[in-house]
């Protein structure tokens, strides 16, 4: 029995570095380097990895090789859940035919972010999601959709995002038939009390379709926000090795919450993740070899694993 009393509860950690982490990287990572990095992440015990994005190559050149990455990773790692992002029906069809196991689809809560990033209104996104779910239901292979409710806690364009607006969008996504919803703190403005409020309000509207949190560490509150989510029953998180990426408007800030720090916290608290931290630290070396110009973040990697650390039983 640990002091937390959480022994044995599993928390799912989905590594999104090869997608979210690379989006604004200044140099290109080769396909083989990406695959080597993903293989090392899987070897560390990560079971779900978002390996790329089925967007037109000109939109995000860094992710233009996603079909090749998916093919190589499917061949090399038969036990990995291979996830990819798709922004629209065309992207979903390409991801499906590439053989991915799970598709993430971003939908913005705020009108400004929705127009700027997706070129449609949130209501149009719901309509698109209905068409996507209809198409997927007609296919022979079941591929679940996880919708990412972007700017669920605040927006760099619209500012404050009312909780009711986030809940309403999630309700529309659930009605459209998505399998899971991640509440995404896309710009990293959330704080722990807000995380609890939005999680509880969303869950009371849509129940277990609310799956997890996608947190960014722009203001240094990523880990605190993860704790807040755990305290209200969230058991799934997206994270990024070395906190790769970041926000173009927040110089020096890391991108997603750092996988190494998140796993350290979860395992220390008695939550099992199946992930080995020393192996994650080795995976950083492989990432660095493939992307030498990019800053690597994370407190546990800097400090080293404390001698008091014990993995959850
Ligand atoms: Zn993100």
XYZ file of C-alpha atoms and ligand atoms in Angstrom:
314
model
C 0.000 0.000 0.000
C 1.457 3.352 -0.983
C 0.693 6.537 0.868
C -1.581 7.537 -2.016
C -3.738 4.432 -1.878
C -3.849 4.372 -5.710
C -1.882 1.145 -6.086
C -2.724 -0.687 -9.253
C -4.867 1.964 -10.947
C -3.765 2.235 -14.555
C -3.294 5.618 -16.197
C -2.979 5.715 -19.974
C -0.247 7.963 -21.361
C -0.413 8.676 -25.092
C 2.829 10.070 -26.500
C 2.078 12.835 -29.001
C 5.650 14.064 -29.566
C 5.971 12.741 -33.141
C 2.918 14.869 -34.067
C 2.338 17.787 -31.681
C 6.031 18.034 -30.756
C 7.260 18.269 -34.330
C 4.694 20.707 -35.737
C 6.789 23.809 -35.156
C 10.252 22.204 -35.156
C 12.660 24.326 -37.175
C 14.538 21.452 -38.782
C 13.133 18.370 -40.490
C 13.398 14.972 -38.802
C 13.949 12.172 -41.324
C 11.481 9.299 -41.579
C 14.049 6.785 -40.336
C 14.918 9.002 -37.347
C 11.221 9.330 -36.480
C 10.752 5.567 -36.679
C 13.842 4.954 -34.503
C 12.449 7.420 -31.965
C 8.984 5.795 -31.968
C 10.543 2.321 -31.615
C 12.484 3.544 -28.560
C 9.315 5.050 -27.028
C 7.469 1.764 -27.469
C 10.442 -0.087 -25.963
C 10.077 2.147 -22.885
C 6.559 0.773 -22.461
C 4.417 3.430 -24.143
C 1.376 1.700 -25.603
C -0.214 4.504 -27.629
C 1.665 6.946 -29.852
C 0.353 9.655 -32.159
C 2.840 9.187 -34.979
C 1.808 11.952 -37.362
C -0.927 13.886 -39.095
C -2.836 13.293 -42.332
C -2.843 16.923 -43.400
C -1.803 18.087 -46.878
C 2.052 18.020 -46.984
C 2.262 21.757 -47.731
C 0.401 22.633 -44.491
C 2.909 20.948 -42.166
C 5.979 19.850 -44.191
C 7.485 18.318 -41.035
C 4.701 15.694 -41.049
C 4.538 15.132 -44.823
C 5.977 11.611 -44.433
C 3.191 10.437 -42.093
C 1.984 7.628 -44.448
C 5.520 6.175 -44.578
C 5.958 6.546 -40.806
C 2.657 4.736 -40.206
C 3.589 1.890 -42.564
C 7.004 1.379 -40.992
C 5.736 1.606 -37.418
C 2.869 -0.845 -38.076
C 5.400 -3.323 -39.468
C 7.946 -2.851 -36.680
C 5.624 -2.640 -33.645
C 2.664 -5.011 -33.870
C 1.601 -4.348 -30.253
C 1.601 -0.544 -30.412
C -1.639 1.399 -30.760
C -0.814 3.650 -33.703
C -2.753 6.901 -33.646
C -2.709 9.700 -36.202
C -4.407 13.060 -36.440
C -6.768 13.904 -39.276
C -8.371 17.339 -39.724
C -11.252 16.351 -42.028
C -12.983 13.475 -43.851
C -10.276 13.234 -46.512
C -7.617 12.952 -43.793
C -9.696 10.341 -41.939
C -10.026 8.272 -45.127
C -6.273 8.451 -45.719
C -5.544 7.519 -42.092
C -8.005 4.612 -42.261
C -6.514 3.229 -45.467
C -2.998 3.626 -44.036
C -4.054 1.193 -41.310
C -3.917 3.327 -38.146
C -5.654 1.957 -35.055
C -7.105 5.211 -33.758
C -7.745 8.644 -35.279
C -7.625 11.933 -33.411
C -9.625 14.827 -34.839
C -9.145 18.388 -33.587
C -12.227 20.551 -33.123
C -11.937 24.040 -31.628
C -14.274 25.257 -28.905
C -13.564 28.940 -29.563
C -14.745 30.590 -32.775
C -11.488 32.488 -33.376
C -9.250 29.411 -33.109
C -11.705 27.389 -35.173
C -11.604 29.890 -38.040
C -7.847 30.481 -37.847
C -6.821 26.808 -37.585
C -9.579 24.842 -39.265
C -11.310 27.461 -41.426
C -14.784 26.542 -40.181
C -17.131 27.324 -37.311
C -17.515 24.958 -34.336
C -21.050 24.143 -35.592
C -19.610 23.182 -38.984
C -17.097 20.965 -37.182
C -19.923 19.062 -35.504
C -21.606 18.567 -38.874
C -18.284 17.363 -40.343
C -17.887 14.964 -37.430
C -21.282 13.412 -38.167
C -20.195 12.764 -41.765
C -16.900 11.286 -40.582
C -18.586 8.949 -38.101
C -21.099 7.859 -40.773
C -18.241 7.064 -43.160
C -16.284 5.157 -40.518
C -19.346 3.146 -39.470
C -19.717 1.947 -43.064
C -16.147 0.547 -43.152
C -15.297 -3.085 -42.401
C -12.648 -2.254 -39.789
C -13.606 -0.489 -36.528
C -11.320 2.510 -35.970
C -12.189 4.609 -32.920
C -12.167 8.392 -33.051
C -10.848 10.549 -30.254
C -11.981 14.143 -30.711
C -9.693 16.809 -29.304
C -11.695 19.742 -27.950
C -9.072 22.436 -28.629
C -8.996 25.687 -26.643
C -11.272 24.079 -24.029
C -9.729 26.239 -21.278
C -8.863 29.472 -23.057
C -7.863 30.837 -26.427
C -5.018 33.035 -27.680
C -7.474 34.741 -30.072
C -10.829 34.878 -28.224
C -9.443 34.992 -24.670
C -11.743 33.519 -22.036
C -13.631 30.392 -23.110
C -16.740 29.916 -20.951
C -17.133 26.419 -19.472
C -20.649 26.222 -20.943
C -19.208 26.683 -24.441
C -16.774 23.794 -23.935
C -19.539 21.571 -22.551
C -21.844 22.435 -25.470
C -19.202 21.509 -28.060
C -18.434 18.233 -26.264
C -22.156 17.452 -26.153
C -22.330 17.997 -29.925
C -19.319 15.710 -30.470
C -20.816 13.008 -28.257
C -24.134 13.265 -30.114
C -22.218 12.915 -33.390
C -20.976 9.551 -32.111
C -17.270 10.066 -31.396
C -15.781 7.342 -29.194
C -13.745 9.536 -26.881
C -13.095 13.218 -26.163
C -9.898 14.810 -24.905
C -10.231 18.261 -23.346
C -7.266 20.128 -24.805
C -5.486 23.068 -23.226
C -4.097 23.953 -26.634
C -2.423 27.217 -25.625
C -1.633 26.273 -22.021
C -3.783 28.823 -20.183
C -5.595 26.399 -17.826
C -5.187 26.316 -14.042
C -6.017 23.414 -11.699
C -9.310 24.750 -10.293
C -10.525 25.397 -13.834
C -9.483 21.906 -14.947
C -11.640 20.382 -12.220
C -14.597 22.618 -13.029
C -14.513 21.907 -16.771
C -13.945 18.159 -16.307
C -16.840 17.825 -13.868
C -19.214 19.923 -15.980
C -18.315 18.014 -19.151
C -18.623 14.615 -17.521
C -22.022 15.422 -16.080
C -23.148 16.233 -19.636
C -21.575 13.368 -21.621
C -20.435 10.749 -19.076
C -17.555 8.404 -19.929
C -17.150 9.697 -23.500
C -14.990 12.292 -21.737
C -11.737 10.350 -21.848
C -8.713 12.461 -20.978
C -6.693 15.654 -20.924
C -4.294 17.064 -23.501
C -2.224 19.561 -21.539
C 0.398 22.094 -22.554
C 2.971 23.550 -20.178
C 3.140 27.117 -21.502
C 2.772 28.701 -18.045
C 4.379 25.864 -16.060
C 1.065 24.460 -14.801
C 0.919 21.323 -16.943
C 1.774 18.898 -14.128
C -0.445 20.728 -11.606
C -3.298 20.526 -14.101
C -2.672 16.787 -14.505
C -2.991 16.343 -10.714
C -6.257 18.271 -10.789
C -7.504 15.944 -13.523
C -6.463 12.842 -11.549
C -8.360 14.139 -8.528
C -11.590 14.253 -10.533
C -11.107 10.826 -12.049
C -9.229 11.456 -15.302
C -7.103 8.403 -16.178
C -5.738 9.311 -19.622
C -3.271 11.994 -20.672
C -1.448 13.075 -23.804
C 2.168 14.091 -23.259
C 5.334 14.745 -25.165
C 8.838 13.397 -24.599
C 11.130 16.265 -23.570
C 8.141 18.634 -23.769
C 9.094 19.018 -27.402
C 7.464 21.775 -29.382
C 6.123 24.809 -27.627
C 4.134 27.844 -28.399
C 5.361 30.430 -30.919
C 3.930 33.108 -28.603
C 5.673 31.874 -25.427
C 9.444 31.811 -25.996
C 11.228 29.227 -23.841
C 8.037 27.436 -22.848
C 7.844 23.716 -23.411
C 5.137 22.194 -25.546
C 2.960 19.458 -24.114
C 3.382 18.340 -20.542
C 6.703 16.439 -20.337
C 6.230 12.643 -20.551
C 9.210 11.896 -18.271
C 7.919 14.209 -15.500
C 4.313 13.032 -15.875
C 5.269 9.348 -15.663
C 7.543 10.070 -12.687
C 4.657 11.716 -10.867
C 2.105 9.041 -11.759
C 4.311 6.105 -10.784
C 5.420 7.878 -7.569
C 1.756 8.345 -6.628
C 1.055 4.646 -7.148
C -0.604 4.833 -10.582
C 0.746 2.207 -12.984
C 1.654 3.302 -16.497
C 3.711 0.369 -17.776
C 6.404 2.892 -18.699
C 10.061 2.659 -17.636
C 11.645 6.049 -16.897
C 15.327 5.103 -17.481
C 14.277 3.835 -20.938
C 12.430 7.110 -21.576
C 15.639 8.979 -20.766
C 17.462 6.886 -23.397
C 14.715 7.733 -25.861
C 15.660 11.409 -25.392
C 19.105 10.620 -26.814
C 17.538 9.122 -29.928
C 15.252 12.139 -30.275
C 18.222 14.494 -29.879
C 20.243 12.588 -32.502
C 17.408 13.021 -34.993
C 16.624 16.639 -34.139
C 19.818 18.157 -32.690
C 18.722 21.829 -32.912
C 15.608 21.392 -30.764
C 15.597 22.242 -27.023
C 14.712 19.316 -24.749
C 12.735 20.154 -21.604
C 11.923 18.260 -18.423
C 12.805 18.447 -14.749
C 13.322 14.737 -13.987
C 15.803 14.375 -16.873
C 17.725 17.410 -15.555
C 17.682 16.360 -11.889
C 18.013 12.608 -12.428
C 15.698 9.999 -10.985
C 15.722 10.378 -7.150
C 17.031 7.325 -5.235
C 13.742 7.261 -3.322
C 11.772 6.580 -6.520
C 9.878 3.303 -6.752
C 7.675 2.273 -9.662
C 4.043 1.666 -8.773
C 3.289 -1.951 -7.912
Zn -1.442 20.179 -28.375
